[in-house]
Amino acid sequence: MKEDDYFRSFSKVLDEALAESRIFIGKIICYGLGSFGSSMSSRYQLAFLILLKEKLSVEVEIYDPMFTENEIKVMRVDLGYRVMDENEEGNRFVQTIETLFYMPHAPHQLVNNLLYTNWYSTSITKCICICNSFTNLKLNFPKKLLQNNLEYIDRSESILIEYGIINTFPYKDIFNDMALHVFPLHKINELHLSKDYWDRLFEPIYKQYEFLRATTTTDFDSNIKQLKKLEIF
């Protein structure tokens, strides 16, 4: 995957976004990867994460409720990642270290939680998100549904710069609709936003959806061979 056009293209987009926003990423946090021992999509998305860590040379923290014990061992021992013990459901407050959140096809509620938790001008600017396009979400969801269920994704439009990622990957459904989202300090300063803009009125509650918390078992050993074929190890 390292020589694939998709990652090279993404890498150029990331470099451009970081330069324009004057951001220096100090950590990667990954949510929603899924079980790479049982899913081909998750294996490719993990390969992407490995290349991302290699490019940025930073610490990786990761969590998914679907991870098996063997998968956790691989990530801790073979990859050197810090696997979280608890499900944060996206509620990670970014205080000092500019952090890239890699959330491939993660639930929209998880992304919304991340924005809610960091809905401060001093915090949101330190968050960079690789996830499904906010722009496409707004085009495909009724405004009322967004306001009622994904308020902070909806409200972020004015402070957001979204960088599209052209999907040249051979398997189109693995990285489709991915985009890079940045909340640059210079843009926020130019807007002269009122204090009311940063009001966090209510913690998000999702009546229509639930987060996935179940665990599964899988024939891990047979699938780990496929990881080697992808040149992950």
Tab-separated table of N, CA and C in Angstrom, residues 56-214:
chain	number	residue	atom	x	y	z
A	56	LEU	N	4.511	10.580	10.188
A	56	LEU	CA	4.503	11.637	11.189
A	56	LEU	C	5.434	11.377	12.371
A	57	SER	N	5.830	10.115	12.560
A	57	SER	CA	6.730	9.725	13.661
A	57	SER	C	6.201	10.189	15.015
A	58	VAL	N	4.951	9.825	15.302
A	58	VAL	CA	4.329	10.203	16.571
A	58	VAL	C	3.683	8.979	17.215
A	59	GLU	N	3.290	9.154	18.473
A	59	GLU	CA	2.612	8.096	19.222
A	59	GLU	C	1.217	7.856	18.654
A	60	VAL	N	0.774	6.595	18.722
A	60	VAL	CA	-0.581	6.231	18.308
A	60	VAL	C	-1.341	5.646	19.497
A	61	GLU	N	-2.537	6.179	19.727
A	61	GLU	CA	-3.482	5.584	20.666
A	61	GLU	C	-4.662	5.077	19.854
A	62	ILE	N	-5.235	3.954	20.269
A	62	ILE	CA	-6.264	3.328	19.439
A	62	ILE	C	-7.299	2.621	20.301
A	63	TYR	N	-8.538	2.600	19.796
A	63	TYR	CA	-9.585	1.847	20.479
A	63	TYR	C	-10.680	1.471	19.490
A	64	ASP	N	-11.182	0.268	19.662
A	64	ASP	CA	-12.407	-0.155	19.006
A	64	ASP	C	-13.000	-1.281	19.846
A	65	PRO	N	-14.291	-1.240	20.140
A	65	PRO	CA	-14.876	-2.287	20.977
A	65	PRO	C	-14.857	-3.670	20.334
A	66	MET	N	-14.568	-3.718	19.021
A	66	MET	CA	-14.532	-4.998	18.320
A	66	MET	C	-13.187	-5.716	18.445
A	67	PHE	N	-12.171	-5.062	18.961
A	67	PHE	CA	-10.848	-5.684	19.040
A	67	PHE	C	-10.876	-6.946	19.900
A	68	THR	N	-10.228	-7.988	19.408
A	68	THR	CA	-10.055	-9.211	20.183
A	68	THR	C	-8.781	-9.107	21.012
A	69	GLU	N	-8.593	-10.049	21.927
A	69	GLU	CA	-7.387	-10.043	22.754
A	69	GLU	C	-6.136	-10.197	21.893
A	70	ASN	N	-6.210	-11.045	20.864
A	70	ASN	CA	-5.058	-11.238	19.984
A	70	ASN	C	-4.746	-9.977	19.183
A	71	GLU	N	-5.772	-9.284	18.746
A	71	GLU	CA	-5.555	-8.037	18.004
A	71	GLU	C	-4.923	-6.975	18.902
A	72	ILE	N	-5.384	-6.909	20.126
A	72	ILE	CA	-4.797	-5.958	21.078
A	72	ILE	C	-3.326	-6.278	21.308
A	73	LYS	N	-3.009	-7.556	21.412
A	73	LYS	CA	-1.615	-7.965	21.599
A	73	LYS	C	-0.764	-7.551	20.413
A	74	VAL	N	-1.261	-7.763	19.197
A	74	VAL	CA	-0.525	-7.360	17.993
A	74	VAL	C	-0.251	-5.858	18.001
A	75	MET	N	-1.262	-5.090	18.345
A	75	MET	CA	-1.085	-3.637	18.318
A	75	MET	C	-0.118	-3.160	19.400
A	76	ARG	N	-0.175	-3.768	20.547
A	76	ARG	CA	0.715	-3.339	21.624
A	76	ARG	C	2.146	-3.831	21.423
A	77	VAL	N	2.285	-5.114	21.079
A	77	VAL	CA	3.612	-5.725	21.021
A	77	VAL	C	4.285	-5.486	19.666
A	78	ASP	N	3.582	-5.777	18.574
A	78	ASP	CA	4.187	-5.690	17.245
A	78	ASP	C	4.218	-4.268	16.688
A	79	LEU	N	3.173	-3.493	16.982
A	79	LEU	CA	3.086	-2.155	16.404
A	79	LEU	C	3.457	-1.044	17.379
A	80	GLY	N	3.468	-1.348	18.657
A	80	GLY	CA	3.859	-0.341	19.641
A	80	GLY	C	2.799	0.714	19.905
A	81	TYR	N	1.536	0.390	19.635
A	81	TYR	CA	0.455	1.339	19.888
A	81	TYR	C	-0.002	1.242	21.339
A	82	ARG	N	-0.556	2.329	21.833
A	82	ARG	CA	-1.194	2.290	23.149
A	82	ARG	C	-2.679	2.033	22.935
A	83	VAL	N	-3.149	0.874	23.356
A	83	VAL	CA	-4.561	0.523	23.212
A	83	VAL	C	-5.299	0.988	24.456
A	84	MET	N	-6.317	1.809	24.280
A	84	MET	CA	-7.077	2.348	25.407
A	84	MET	C	-7.835	1.234	26.113
A	85	ASP	N	-7.961	1.372	27.417
A	85	ASP	CA	-8.667	0.378	28.217
A	85	ASP	C	-10.174	0.605	28.229
A	86	GLU	N	-10.597	1.841	27.996
A	86	GLU	CA	-12.011	2.172	28.074
A	86	GLU	C	-12.477	2.845	26.788
A	87	ASN	N	-13.748	2.717	26.515
A	87	ASN	CA	-14.368	3.334	25.348
A	87	ASN	C	-14.683	4.792	25.655
A	88	GLU	N	-13.925	5.701	25.070
A	88	GLU	CA	-14.153	7.129	25.287
A	88	GLU	C	-15.353	7.653	24.496
A	89	GLU	N	-15.791	6.888	23.507
A	89	GLU	CA	-16.871	7.300	22.611
A	89	GLU	C	-16.594	8.675	21.999
A	90	GLY	N	-15.315	8.917	21.728
A	90	GLY	CA	-14.924	10.157	21.062
A	90	GLY	C	-14.711	11.335	21.984
A	91	ASN	N	-14.926	11.156	23.270
A	91	ASN	CA	-14.862	12.292	24.206
A	91	ASN	C	-13.441	12.521	24.727
A	92	ARG	N	-12.521	12.739	23.817
A	92	ARG	CA	-11.132	13.029	24.189
A	92	ARG	C	-10.898	14.546	24.117
A	93	PHE	N	-10.570	15.140	25.245
A	93	PHE	CA	-10.301	16.581	25.289
A	93	PHE	C	-8.853	16.826	24.907
A	94	VAL	N	-8.643	17.661	23.916
A	94	VAL	CA	-7.299	17.979	23.440
A	94	VAL	C	-6.879	19.298	24.065
A	95	GLN	N	-5.883	19.230	24.920
A	95	GLN	CA	-5.507	20.415	25.690
A	95	GLN	C	-4.261	21.096	25.148
A	96	THR	N	-3.217	20.333	24.886
A	96	THR	CA	-1.951	20.949	24.479
A	96	THR	C	-1.376	20.370	23.189
A	97	ILE	N	-1.493	19.059	23.002
A	97	ILE	CA	-0.851	18.400	21.863
A	97	ILE	C	-1.788	18.387	20.657
A	98	GLU	N	-1.357	18.959	19.557
A	98	GLU	CA	-2.164	18.926	18.336
A	98	GLU	C	-2.287	17.476	17.866
A	99	THR	N	-3.520	17.033	17.698
A	99	THR	CA	-3.805	15.610	17.554
A	99	THR	C	-4.577	15.326	16.280
A	100	LEU	N	-4.123	14.303	15.557
A	100	LEU	CA	-4.827	13.847	14.371
A	100	LEU	C	-5.708	12.675	14.756
A	101	PHE	N	-7.012	12.815	14.528
A	101	PHE	CA	-7.969	11.757	14.812
A	101	PHE	C	-8.280	11.027	13.508
A	102	TYR	N	-7.910	9.769	13.468
A	102	TYR	CA	-8.152	8.919	12.299
A	102	TYR	C	-9.353	8.042	12.615
A	103	MET	N	-10.468	8.273	11.900
A	103	MET	CA	-11.722	7.606	12.220
A	103	MET	C	-12.366	7.098	10.930
A	104	PRO	N	-11.824	6.035	10.353
A	104	PRO	CA	-12.331	5.559	9.057
A	104	PRO	C	-13.748	4.991	9.150
A	105	HIS	N	-14.689	5.702	8.565
A	105	HIS	CA	-16.103	5.293	8.564
A	105	HIS	C	-16.645	5.083	9.975
A	106	ALA	N	-16.159	5.885	10.917
A	106	ALA	CA	-16.666	5.805	12.291
A	106	ALA	C	-18.086	6.379	12.345
A	107	PRO	N	-18.880	5.980	13.325
A	107	PRO	CA	-20.225	6.544	13.459
A	107	PRO	C	-20.182	8.069	13.550
A	108	HIS	N	-21.144	8.723	12.929
A	108	HIS	CA	-21.191	10.190	12.967
A	108	HIS	C	-21.310	10.702	14.402
A	109	GLN	N	-21.967	9.917	15.276
A	109	GLN	CA	-22.137	10.351	16.657
A	109	GLN	C	-20.794	10.453	17.365
A	110	LEU	N	-19.887	9.553	17.045
A	110	LEU	CA	-18.569	9.565	17.662
A	110	LEU	C	-17.817	10.839	17.281
A	111	VAL	N	-17.889	11.210	16.008
A	111	VAL	CA	-17.237	12.438	15.539
A	111	VAL	C	-17.895	13.659	16.191
A	112	ASN	N	-19.213	13.629	16.286
A	112	ASN	CA	-19.944	14.729	16.921
A	112	ASN	C	-19.530	14.887	18.384
A	113	ASN	N	-19.353	13.765	19.087
A	113	ASN	CA	-18.892	13.807	20.475
A	113	ASN	C	-17.524	14.460	20.590
A	114	LEU	N	-16.634	14.127	19.656
A	114	LEU	CA	-15.295	14.708	19.672
A	114	LEU	C	-15.370	16.225	19.553
A	115	LEU	N	-16.204	16.708	18.640
A	115	LEU	CA	-16.334	18.155	18.470
A	115	LEU	C	-16.963	18.791	19.705
A	116	TYR	N	-17.964	18.147	20.263
A	116	TYR	CA	-18.599	18.677	21.472
A	116	TYR	C	-17.588	18.824	22.609
A	117	THR	N	-16.804	17.785	22.835
A	117	THR	CA	-15.838	17.800	23.932
A	117	THR	C	-14.780	18.888	23.747
A	118	ASN	N	-14.479	19.208	22.500
A	118	ASN	CA	-13.442	20.203	22.202
A	118	ASN	C	-14.021	21.509	21.661
A	119	TRP	N	-15.270	21.807	22.015
A	119	TRP	CA	-15.937	22.996	21.490
A	119	TRP	C	-15.481	24.256	22.238
A	120	TYR	N	-14.201	24.522	22.138
A	120	TYR	CA	-13.565	25.727	22.671
A	120	TYR	C	-12.578	26.205	21.607
A	121	SER	N	-12.445	27.507	21.469
A	121	SER	CA	-11.551	28.034	20.429
A	121	SER	C	-10.109	27.622	20.668
A	122	THR	N	-9.754	27.353	21.920
A	122	THR	CA	-8.382	26.965	22.236
A	122	THR	C	-8.136	25.474	22.073
A	123	SER	N	-9.200	24.710	21.883
A	123	SER	CA	-9.077	23.255	21.794
A	123	SER	C	-9.366	22.725	20.393
A	124	ILE	N	-10.439	23.212	19.772
A	124	ILE	CA	-10.841	22.693	18.464
A	124	ILE	C	-9.758	22.908	17.414
A	125	THR	N	-8.969	23.954	17.578
A	125	THR	CA	-7.903	24.249	16.617
A	125	THR	C	-6.767	23.243	16.687
A	126	LYS	N	-6.740	22.444	17.740
A	126	LYS	CA	-5.698	21.426	17.904
A	126	LYS	C	-6.160	20.049	17.422
A	127	CYS	N	-7.365	19.991	16.841
A	127	CYS	CA	-7.927	18.734	16.350
A	127	CYS	C	-7.907	18.699	14.825
A	128	ILE	N	-7.400	17.624	14.277
A	128	ILE	CA	-7.440	17.375	12.841
A	128	ILE	C	-8.130	16.029	12.655
A	129	CYS	N	-9.112	15.969	11.787
A	129	CYS	CA	-9.915	14.757	11.667
A	129	CYS	C	-9.860	14.174	10.261
A	130	ILE	N	-9.530	12.890	10.186
A	130	ILE	CA	-9.694	12.126	8.949
A	130	ILE	C	-10.913	11.238	9.170
A	131	CYS	N	-11.983	11.547	8.460
A	131	CYS	CA	-13.228	10.805	8.639
A	131	CYS	C	-14.118	11.077	7.434
A	132	ASN	N	-15.351	10.601	7.497
A	132	ASN	CA	-16.273	10.861	6.399
A	132	ASN	C	-16.521	12.360	6.250
A	133	SER	N	-16.691	12.777	5.013
A	133	SER	CA	-16.828	14.182	4.676
A	133	SER	C	-18.017	14.844	5.371
A	134	PHE	N	-17.752	15.954	6.080
A	134	PHE	CA	-18.832	16.741	6.672
A	134	PHE	C	-19.699	17.349	5.568
A	135	THR	N	-19.051	17.771	4.496
A	135	THR	CA	-19.780	18.397	3.390
A	135	THR	C	-20.799	17.439	2.802
A	136	ASN	N	-20.393	16.212	2.538
A	136	ASN	CA	-21.315	15.230	1.981
A	136	ASN	C	-22.412	14.851	2.977
A	137	LEU	N	-22.049	14.835	4.247
A	137	LEU	CA	-23.047	14.548	5.274
A	137	LEU	C	-24.157	15.599	5.243
A	138	LYS	N	-23.763	16.853	5.124
A	138	LYS	CA	-24.752	17.936	5.086
A	138	LYS	C	-25.612	17.866	3.835
A	139	LEU	N	-25.037	17.399	2.740
A	139	LEU	CA	-25.794	17.290	1.494
A	139	LEU	C	-26.805	16.153	1.542
A	140	ASN	N	-26.508	15.123	2.319
A	140	ASN	CA	-27.323	13.911	2.301
A	140	ASN	C	-28.273	13.756	3.476
A	141	PHE	N	-28.120	14.618	4.499
A	141	PHE	CA	-28.987	14.532	5.665
A	141	PHE	C	-29.870	15.775	5.742
A	142	PRO	N	-31.125	15.633	6.112
A	142	PRO	CA	-31.987	16.803	6.324
A	142	PRO	C	-31.408	17.715	7.405
A	143	LYS	N	-31.542	19.010	7.221
A	143	LYS	CA	-30.996	19.989	8.157
A	143	LYS	C	-31.498	19.744	9.584
A	144	LYS	N	-32.778	19.459	9.722
A	144	LYS	CA	-33.350	19.255	11.051
A	144	LYS	C	-32.728	18.044	11.740
A	145	LEU	N	-32.486	16.987	10.975
A	145	LEU	CA	-31.864	15.790	11.543
A	145	LEU	C	-30.456	16.089	12.030
A	146	LEU	N	-29.712	16.878	11.281
A	146	LEU	CA	-28.367	17.265	11.700
A	146	LEU	C	-28.420	18.099	12.967
A	147	GLN	N	-29.303	19.075	12.998
A	147	GLN	CA	-29.394	19.962	14.157
A	147	GLN	C	-29.794	19.209	15.417
A	148	ASN	N	-30.656	18.214	15.265
A	148	ASN	CA	-31.160	17.482	16.426
A	148	ASN	C	-30.231	16.373	16.896
A	149	ASN	N	-29.446	15.812	15.973
A	149	ASN	CA	-28.638	14.633	16.309
A	149	ASN	C	-27.134	14.854	16.197
A	150	LEU	N	-26.718	15.731	15.306
A	150	LEU	CA	-25.282	15.960	15.056
A	150	LEU	C	-24.998	17.457	15.078
A	151	GLU	N	-25.379	18.075	16.176
A	151	GLU	CA	-25.356	19.539	16.260
A	151	GLU	C	-23.974	20.138	16.017
A	152	TYR	N	-22.935	19.494	16.545
A	152	TYR	CA	-21.612	20.120	16.492
A	152	TYR	C	-20.951	19.929	15.136
A	153	ILE	N	-21.260	18.853	14.447
A	153	ILE	CA	-20.835	18.733	13.056
A	153	ILE	C	-21.512	19.820	12.240
A	154	ASP	N	-22.797	20.035	12.494
A	154	ASP	CA	-23.549	21.069	11.778
A	154	ASP	C	-22.997	22.459	12.069
A	155	ARG	N	-22.711	22.741	13.321
A	155	ARG	CA	-22.249	24.082	13.718
A	155	ARG	C	-20.817	24.373	13.286
A	156	SER	N	-20.052	23.333	12.977
A	156	SER	CA	-18.630	23.523	12.669
A	156	SER	C	-18.378	24.098	11.280
A	157	GLU	N	-19.408	24.211	10.466
A	157	GLU	CA	-19.218	24.592	9.065
A	157	GLU	C	-18.442	25.897	8.904
A	158	SER	N	-18.732	26.881	9.740
A	158	SER	CA	-18.120	28.199	9.567
A	158	SER	C	-16.646	28.239	9.962
A	159	ILE	N	-16.191	27.305	10.801
A	159	ILE	CA	-14.804	27.335	11.270
A	159	ILE	C	-13.946	26.244	10.632
A	160	LEU	N	-14.532	25.527	9.697
A	160	LEU	CA	-13.905	24.328	9.139
A	160	LEU	C	-13.309	24.576	7.762
A	161	ILE	N	-12.159	23.957	7.511
A	161	ILE	CA	-11.663	23.802	6.146
A	161	ILE	C	-11.592	22.299	5.876
A	162	GLU	N	-12.311	21.855	4.863
A	162	GLU	CA	-12.320	20.437	4.505
A	162	GLU	C	-11.506	20.222	3.238
A	163	TYR	N	-10.597	19.282	3.307
A	163	TYR	CA	-9.766	18.916	2.162
A	163	TYR	C	-10.248	17.563	1.642
A	164	GLY	N	-10.756	17.545	0.444
A	164	GLY	CA	-11.199	16.299	-0.153
A	164	GLY	C	-10.031	15.392	-0.507
A	165	ILE	N	-10.253	14.098	-0.444
A	165	ILE	CA	-9.240	13.108	-0.799
A	165	ILE	C	-9.789	12.279	-1.956
A	166	ILE	N	-9.164	12.384	-3.102
A	166	ILE	CA	-9.638	11.643	-4.271
A	166	ILE	C	-9.433	10.152	-4.039
A	167	ASN	N	-10.495	9.394	-4.221
A	167	ASN	CA	-10.446	7.961	-3.930
A	167	ASN	C	-9.942	7.185	-5.152
A	168	THR	N	-8.633	6.965	-5.178
A	168	THR	CA	-8.022	6.184	-6.251
A	168	THR	C	-7.703	4.762	-5.813
A	169	PHE	N	-8.110	4.417	-4.572
A	169	PHE	CA	-7.775	3.091	-4.057
A	169	PHE	C	-8.531	2.026	-4.854
A	170	PRO	N	-7.887	0.888	-5.160
A	170	PRO	CA	-8.525	-0.140	-6.007
A	170	PRO	C	-9.872	-0.632	-5.477
A	171	TYR	N	-9.990	-0.759	-4.150
A	171	TYR	CA	-11.248	-1.203	-3.547
A	171	TYR	C	-11.979	0.045	-3.052
A	172	LYS	N	-12.954	0.494	-3.808
A	172	LYS	CA	-13.524	1.828	-3.634
A	172	LYS	C	-14.244	2.028	-2.311
A	173	ASP	N	-14.771	0.970	-1.697
A	173	ASP	CA	-15.572	1.149	-0.492
A	173	ASP	C	-14.739	1.283	0.779
A	174	ILE	N	-13.439	1.069	0.691
A	174	ILE	CA	-12.606	1.080	1.892
A	174	ILE	C	-12.288	2.496	2.359
A	175	PHE	N	-12.016	3.397	1.426
A	175	PHE	CA	-11.697	4.780	1.785
A	175	PHE	C	-12.654	5.779	1.136
A	176	ASN	N	-13.806	5.311	0.671
A	176	ASN	CA	-14.718	6.231	0.008
A	176	ASN	C	-15.229	7.297	0.981
A	177	ASP	N	-15.410	8.491	0.474
A	177	ASP	CA	-15.977	9.614	1.225
A	177	ASP	C	-15.053	10.138	2.327
A	178	MET	N	-13.795	9.723	2.352
A	178	MET	CA	-12.874	10.232	3.357
A	178	MET	C	-12.459	11.670	3.030
A	179	ALA	N	-12.282	12.455	4.069
A	179	ALA	CA	-11.827	13.833	3.901
A	179	ALA	C	-11.022	14.230	5.130
A	180	LEU	N	-10.205	15.253	4.958
A	180	LEU	CA	-9.379	15.787	6.044
A	180	LEU	C	-10.029	17.085	6.523
A	181	HIS	N	-10.262	17.192	7.824
A	181	HIS	CA	-10.964	18.346	8.391
A	181	HIS	C	-10.050	19.079	9.370
A	182	VAL	N	-9.908	20.372	9.145
A	182	VAL	CA	-9.025	21.203	9.962
A	182	VAL	C	-9.815	22.419	10.434
A	183	PHE	N	-9.502	22.894	11.634
A	183	PHE	CA	-10.192	24.048	12.217
A	183	PHE	C	-9.127	25.114	12.533
A	184	PRO	N	-8.673	25.836	11.520
A	184	PRO	CA	-7.489	26.692	11.685
A	184	PRO	C	-7.741	27.893	12.599
A	185	LEU	N	-6.764	28.186	13.427
A	185	LEU	CA	-6.859	29.318	14.346
A	185	LEU	C	-7.018	30.628	13.586
A	186	HIS	N	-6.286	30.785	12.492
A	186	HIS	CA	-6.359	32.046	11.755
A	186	HIS	C	-7.758	32.283	11.190
A	187	LYS	N	-8.443	31.217	10.778
A	187	LYS	CA	-9.799	31.367	10.262
A	187	LYS	C	-10.760	31.770	11.380
A	188	ILE	N	-10.624	31.142	12.539
A	188	ILE	CA	-11.475	31.472	13.681
A	188	ILE	C	-11.263	32.920	14.107
A	189	ASN	N	-10.007	33.360	14.129
A	189	ASN	CA	-9.713	34.745	14.506
A	189	ASN	C	-10.304	35.744	13.521
A	190	GLU	N	-10.281	35.398	12.250
A	190	GLU	CA	-10.817	36.295	11.225
A	190	GLU	C	-12.329	36.459	11.337
A	191	LEU	N	-13.012	35.466	11.878
A	191	LEU	CA	-14.476	35.492	11.948
A	191	LEU	C	-15.002	36.355	13.092
A	192	HIS	N	-14.160	36.626	14.093
A	192	HIS	CA	-14.577	37.425	15.261
A	192	HIS	C	-15.887	36.887	15.844
A	193	LEU	N	-15.881	35.622	16.160
A	193	LEU	CA	-17.085	34.961	16.648
A	193	LEU	C	-17.452	35.441	18.050
A	194	SER	N	-18.752	35.516	18.296
A	194	SER	CA	-19.222	35.910	19.626
A	194	SER	C	-19.033	34.763	20.606
A	195	LYS	N	-19.104	35.077	21.896
A	195	LYS	CA	-18.976	34.047	22.920
A	195	LYS	C	-20.107	33.029	22.815
A	196	ASP	N	-21.263	33.479	22.316
A	196	ASP	CA	-22.411	32.579	22.191
A	196	ASP	C	-22.142	31.426	21.231
A	197	TYR	N	-21.278	31.669	20.257
A	197	TYR	CA	-20.972	30.624	19.276
A	197	TYR	C	-20.397	29.388	19.966
A	198	TRP	N	-19.652	29.606	21.050
A	198	TRP	CA	-18.965	28.508	21.717
A	198	TRP	C	-19.770	27.918	22.858
A	199	ASP	N	-21.028	28.302	22.963
A	199	ASP	CA	-21.876	27.708	24.004
A	199	ASP	C	-22.029	26.206	23.772
A	200	ARG	N	-21.842	25.444	24.835
A	200	ARG	CA	-22.086	24.000	24.793
A	200	ARG	C	-23.353	23.765	25.599
A	201	LEU	N	-24.489	23.854	24.924
A	201	LEU	CA	-25.762	23.885	25.627
A	201	LEU	C	-26.116	22.545	26.254
A	202	PHE	N	-25.997	21.482	25.470
A	202	PHE	CA	-26.389	20.172	25.956
A	202	PHE	C	-25.391	19.124	25.485
A	203	GLU	N	-25.103	18.175	26.369
A	203	GLU	CA	-24.309	17.027	25.944
A	203	GLU	C	-25.130	16.202	24.962
A	204	PRO	N	-24.532	15.775	23.852
A	204	PRO	CA	-25.303	15.026	22.851
A	204	PRO	C	-25.899	13.744	23.416
A	205	ILE	N	-27.148	13.513	23.074
A	205	ILE	CA	-27.853	12.275	23.409
A	205	ILE	C	-28.444	11.734	22.119
A	206	TYR	N	-28.212	10.457	21.856
A	206	TYR	CA	-28.613	9.877	20.582
A	206	TYR	C	-29.724	8.853	20.809
A	207	LYS	N	-30.930	9.255	20.507
A	207	LYS	CA	-32.074	8.378	20.724
A	207	LYS	C	-32.249	7.373	19.592
A	208	GLN	N	-31.811	7.768	18.388
A	208	GLN	CA	-32.053	6.916	17.229
A	208	GLN	C	-30.950	5.889	17.004
A	209	TYR	N	-29.801	6.099	17.619
A	209	TYR	CA	-28.666	5.235	17.343
A	209	TYR	C	-28.015	4.808	18.653
A	210	GLU	N	-27.264	3.735	18.596
A	210	GLU	CA	-26.456	3.307	19.725
A	210	GLU	C	-25.044	3.035	19.239
A	211	PHE	N	-24.066	3.279	20.120
A	211	PHE	CA	-22.695	2.938	19.791
A	211	PHE	C	-22.510	1.433	19.887
A	212	LEU	N	-21.619	0.903	19.075
A	212	LEU	CA	-21.326	-0.521	19.101
A	212	LEU	C	-20.372	-0.821	20.241
A	213	ARG	N	-20.811	-1.668	21.160
A	213	ARG	CA	-19.964	-2.020	22.301
A	213	ARG	C	-19.680	-3.522	22.357
A	214	ALA	N	-20.270	-4.285	21.470
A	214	ALA	CA	-20.142	-5.741	21.519
A	214	ALA	C	-18.736	-6.177	21.144
